[in-house]
């Protein structure tokens, strides 16, 4: 079958109602199965996409009649939702899976599954099951919606089950057990078409495909009715939302509709600078419910590196986007992702990145040492950088960013803010913490009654990377 999502009609992409119904039947079968696992635990690695997929797994498991265990040592069923974006993400997942082997010895009935991006890598699932025979089930990201059927098969056989199909579909109507009631994820699009030369995500998450606006709006309405305070729209490149729909709906258009619904806070991630339109910037400035924050990964400050990375923008185009965002939304909170040690990166290229960071003054930056991923173009490139050199560079970059961050964060002191409280602060049970409208953590005096609520406050100071505040 042709695998280009753009060539398909939407009904080809959406999993049929009959198929989804079949999954419900497997769910009911498992519910009634004697001796099936009673409790589950989901271990999640990776980004928000994976966190949200785990909420769907939990939702499906609850419908099977299982309850969430306090910790993984007490569960009858443990599932690892893996990430493979960098090598250490993969190593962490594998390390923990082998640790489960010990627990299995104590609890022979324990059922172990692995899923997620790492399993979607070509040949990985088979390799894992050969090496780790105690794993019962492995399936990739594209088979998530079939989880009830796959688990049913696993529970009915002595052999382990591997399913990794490459199908770029859109499943609608999966049950979701949300980790937080007040702040919810909504997927707006799946997959990525960008093929940044270092990145494995397009290979493990499939082609870009947008959900129908009506489905997204319906989900948002339900959340609004259940008193949600904040939604986070998810996609690998939300700025290209709608390009495959053919109906003229853009990401900016979608945001406007969501804004009009009256959801208190709207955030989204991630944006690709090449697709960040003037219309979106304008929308950011004119819609009151869209939070004044933006995550805009730059990856490098060197034009030469950006080209090698296949990013499709130059340093000056990027800086132009930043200027426009700041003009439209004064004081906007800006964050970014940066890779150091990309193949061929010279001291001069790295100096360009340092200079860009100094010029932009981000509120936060996620910095990564380049990690070669099998199957990506960059892994085959000449000029792979000595890890010691990369380490030195990243330390310099982190030191620079930390210094600048203290200065940029100081602009909030004295300002009024609103924090959506997530829980007690790590330091004290007399303090709660949450995220401000600009995306920065805020800590203030408070108690359990504040959790899940938006609290108005005045920023009084900064401590490490968080702001301290007093309630108004
Ligand atoms: N779609 C998002 C997120 C991708 S993964 C985006 O485009 O921004 C998150 C970050 O991981 C990327 O922004 C990049 O900085 C980093 N990353 C991805 N692949 C990497 C690799 N092979 N080595 C090091 N960092 C990588
Ligand atoms: Fe990876 Fe680039 Fe796609 Fe982001 S936009 S997921 S970095 S290929
Ligand atoms: Fe990792 Fe997959 Fe996200 S590789 S970063 S969990 S899309």
PDB file of N, CA and C in Angstrom, residues 110-146:
ATOM      1  N   UNK A 110       3.924 -12.806  36.706  1.00  0.00           N
ATOM      2  CA  UNK A 110       4.052 -11.439  36.188  1.00  0.00           C
ATOM      3  C   UNK A 110       4.099 -11.423  34.654  1.00  0.00           C
ATOM      4  N   UNK A 111       3.296 -10.569  34.055  1.00  0.00           N
ATOM      5  CA  UNK A 111       3.300 -10.414  32.596  1.00  0.00           C
ATOM      6  C   UNK A 111       4.039  -9.116  32.263  1.00  0.00           C
ATOM      7  N   UNK A 112       5.008  -9.211  31.335  1.00  0.00           N
ATOM      8  CA  UNK A 112       5.834  -8.050  31.001  1.00  0.00           C
ATOM      9  C   UNK A 112       5.659  -7.684  29.522  1.00  0.00           C
ATOM     10  N   UNK A 113       5.402  -6.417  29.262  1.00  0.00           N
ATOM     11  CA  UNK A 113       5.276  -5.957  27.878  1.00  0.00           C
ATOM     12  C   UNK A 113       6.175  -4.744  27.645  1.00  0.00           C
ATOM     13  N   UNK A 114       6.624  -4.580  26.416  1.00  0.00           N
ATOM     14  CA  UNK A 114       7.339  -3.358  26.026  1.00  0.00           C
ATOM     15  C   UNK A 114       6.681  -2.809  24.772  1.00  0.00           C
ATOM     16  N   UNK A 115       6.587  -1.490  24.701  1.00  0.00           N
ATOM     17  CA  UNK A 115       5.984  -0.869  23.523  1.00  0.00           C
ATOM     18  C   UNK A 115       6.672   0.469  23.297  1.00  0.00           C
ATOM     19  N   UNK A 116       6.162   1.254  22.381  1.00  0.00           N
ATOM     20  CA  UNK A 116       6.704   2.593  22.169  1.00  0.00           C
ATOM     21  C   UNK A 116       7.707   2.674  21.039  1.00  0.00           C
ATOM     22  N   UNK A 117       8.363   3.821  20.983  1.00  0.00           N
ATOM     23  CA  UNK A 117       9.195   4.167  19.832  1.00  0.00           C
ATOM     24  C   UNK A 117      10.338   3.187  19.580  1.00  0.00           C
ATOM     25  N   UNK A 118      10.969   2.731  20.664  1.00  0.00           N
ATOM     26  CA  UNK A 118      12.111   1.843  20.493  1.00  0.00           C
ATOM     27  C   UNK A 118      11.708   0.539  19.794  1.00  0.00           C
ATOM     28  N   UNK A 119      10.521   0.071  20.113  1.00  0.00           N
ATOM     29  CA  UNK A 119      10.052  -1.196  19.532  1.00  0.00           C
ATOM     30  C   UNK A 119       9.733  -1.017  18.048  1.00  0.00           C
ATOM     31  N   UNK A 120       9.425   0.222  17.658  1.00  0.00           N
ATOM     32  CA  UNK A 120       9.088   0.483  16.261  1.00  0.00           C
ATOM     33  C   UNK A 120      10.337   0.528  15.369  1.00  0.00           C
ATOM     34  N   UNK A 121      11.532   0.586  15.979  1.00  0.00           N
ATOM     35  CA  UNK A 121      12.763   0.573  15.182  1.00  0.00           C
ATOM     36  C   UNK A 121      12.847  -0.762  14.441  1.00  0.00           C
ATOM     37  N   UNK A 122      13.257  -0.723  13.158  1.00  0.00           N
ATOM     38  CA  UNK A 122      13.292  -1.964  12.379  1.00  0.00           C
ATOM     39  C   UNK A 122      14.118  -3.056  13.068  1.00  0.00           C
ATOM     40  N   UNK A 123      13.517  -4.216  13.227  1.00  0.00           N
ATOM     41  CA  UNK A 123      14.231  -5.378  13.771  1.00  0.00           C
ATOM     42  C   UNK A 123      14.397  -5.390  15.281  1.00  0.00           C
ATOM     43  N   UNK A 124      14.060  -4.285  15.943  1.00  0.00           N
ATOM     44  CA  UNK A 124      14.328  -4.171  17.371  1.00  0.00           C
ATOM     45  C   UNK A 124      13.492  -5.132  18.220  1.00  0.00           C
ATOM     46  N   UNK A 125      12.216  -5.254  17.888  1.00  0.00           N
ATOM     47  CA  UNK A 125      11.336  -6.088  18.707  1.00  0.00           C
ATOM     48  C   UNK A 125      11.809  -7.540  18.706  1.00  0.00           C
ATOM     49  N   UNK A 126      12.146  -8.051  17.517  1.00  0.00           N
ATOM     50  CA  UNK A 126      12.605  -9.438  17.408  1.00  0.00           C
ATOM     51  C   UNK A 126      13.895  -9.615  18.199  1.00  0.00           C
ATOM     52  N   UNK A 127      14.790  -8.638  18.040  1.00  0.00           N
ATOM     53  CA  UNK A 127      16.079  -8.698  18.733  1.00  0.00           C
ATOM     54  C   UNK A 127      15.873  -8.734  20.252  1.00  0.00           C
ATOM     55  N   UNK A 128      14.965  -7.903  20.702  1.00  0.00           N
ATOM     56  CA  UNK A 128      14.728  -7.838  22.148  1.00  0.00           C
ATOM     57  C   UNK A 128      14.161  -9.129  22.688  1.00  0.00           C
ATOM     58  N   UNK A 129      13.206  -9.698  21.958  1.00  0.00           N
ATOM     59  CA  UNK A 129      12.574 -10.904  22.470  1.00  0.00           C
ATOM     60  C   UNK A 129      13.534 -12.093  22.450  1.00  0.00           C
ATOM     61  N   UNK A 130      14.511 -12.037  21.524  1.00  0.00           N
ATOM     62  CA  UNK A 130      15.510 -13.095  21.482  1.00  0.00           C
ATOM     63  C   UNK A 130      16.429 -12.954  22.695  1.00  0.00           C
ATOM     64  N   UNK A 131      16.804 -11.713  22.951  1.00  0.00           N
ATOM     65  CA  UNK A 131      17.758 -11.450  24.022  1.00  0.00           C
ATOM     66  C   UNK A 131      17.106 -11.499  25.406  1.00  0.00           C
ATOM     67  N   UNK A 132      15.875 -11.038  25.484  1.00  0.00           N
ATOM     68  CA  UNK A 132      15.172 -10.970  26.777  1.00  0.00           C
ATOM     69  C   UNK A 132      13.937 -11.858  26.682  1.00  0.00           C
ATOM     70  N   UNK A 133      14.158 -13.151  26.879  1.00  0.00           N
ATOM     71  CA  UNK A 133      13.075 -14.118  26.633  1.00  0.00           C
ATOM     72  C   UNK A 133      11.919 -13.968  27.615  1.00  0.00           C
ATOM     73  N   UNK A 134      12.172 -13.291  28.717  1.00  0.00           N
ATOM     74  CA  UNK A 134      11.119 -13.160  29.733  1.00  0.00           C
ATOM     75  C   UNK A 134      10.090 -12.095  29.388  1.00  0.00           C
ATOM     76  N   UNK A 135      10.307 -11.363  28.279  1.00  0.00           N
ATOM     77  CA  UNK A 135       9.296 -10.383  27.850  1.00  0.00           C
ATOM     78  C   UNK A 135       8.167 -11.125  27.139  1.00  0.00           C
ATOM     79  N   UNK A 136       6.917 -10.850  27.505  1.00  0.00           N
ATOM     80  CA  UNK A 136       5.794 -11.582  26.927  1.00  0.00           C
ATOM     81  C   UNK A 136       5.232 -10.943  25.675  1.00  0.00           C
ATOM     82  N   UNK A 137       5.308  -9.620  25.617  1.00  0.00           N
ATOM     83  CA  UNK A 137       4.645  -8.929  24.500  1.00  0.00           C
ATOM     84  C   UNK A 137       5.449  -7.699  24.095  1.00  0.00           C
ATOM     85  N   UNK A 138       5.628  -7.517  22.783  1.00  0.00           N
ATOM     86  CA  UNK A 138       6.283  -6.292  22.277  1.00  0.00           C
ATOM     87  C   UNK A 138       5.475  -5.776  21.098  1.00  0.00           C
ATOM     88  N   UNK A 139       5.172  -4.474  21.108  1.00  0.00           N
ATOM     89  CA  UNK A 139       4.469  -3.881  19.959  1.00  0.00           C
ATOM     90  C   UNK A 139       4.886  -2.434  19.774  1.00  0.00           C
ATOM     91  N   UNK A 140       4.777  -1.961  18.533  1.00  0.00           N
ATOM     92  CA  UNK A 140       5.251  -0.616  18.189  1.00  0.00           C
ATOM     93  C   UNK A 140       4.188   0.457  18.370  1.00  0.00           C
ATOM     94  N   UNK A 141       4.589   1.707  18.111  1.00  0.00           N
ATOM     95  CA  UNK A 141       3.680   2.842  18.313  1.00  0.00           C
ATOM     96  C   UNK A 141       2.440   2.756  17.415  1.00  0.00           C
ATOM     97  N   UNK A 142       2.611   2.174  16.213  1.00  0.00           N
ATOM     98  CA  UNK A 142       1.470   2.176  15.298  1.00  0.00           C
ATOM     99  C   UNK A 142       0.425   1.127  15.694  1.00  0.00           C
ATOM    100  N   UNK A 143       0.757   0.248  16.639  1.00  0.00           N
ATOM    101  CA  UNK A 143      -0.204  -0.780  17.048  1.00  0.00           C
ATOM    102  C   UNK A 143      -0.841  -0.501  18.407  1.00  0.00           C
ATOM    103  N   UNK A 144      -0.596   0.672  18.948  1.00  0.00           N
ATOM    104  CA  UNK A 144      -1.102   0.987  20.286  1.00  0.00           C
ATOM    105  C   UNK A 144      -2.602   0.718  20.426  1.00  0.00           C
ATOM    106  N   UNK A 145      -3.363   1.110  19.419  1.00  0.00           N
ATOM    107  CA  UNK A 145      -4.820   0.990  19.507  1.00  0.00           C
ATOM    108  C   UNK A 145      -5.282  -0.470  19.527  1.00  0.00           C
ATOM    109  N   UNK A 146      -4.376  -1.381  19.073  1.00  0.00           N
ATOM    110  CA  UNK A 146      -4.713  -2.808  19.057  1.00  0.00           C
ATOM    111  C   UNK A 146      -4.315  -3.510  20.344  1.00  0.00           C
TER     112      UNK A 146
END
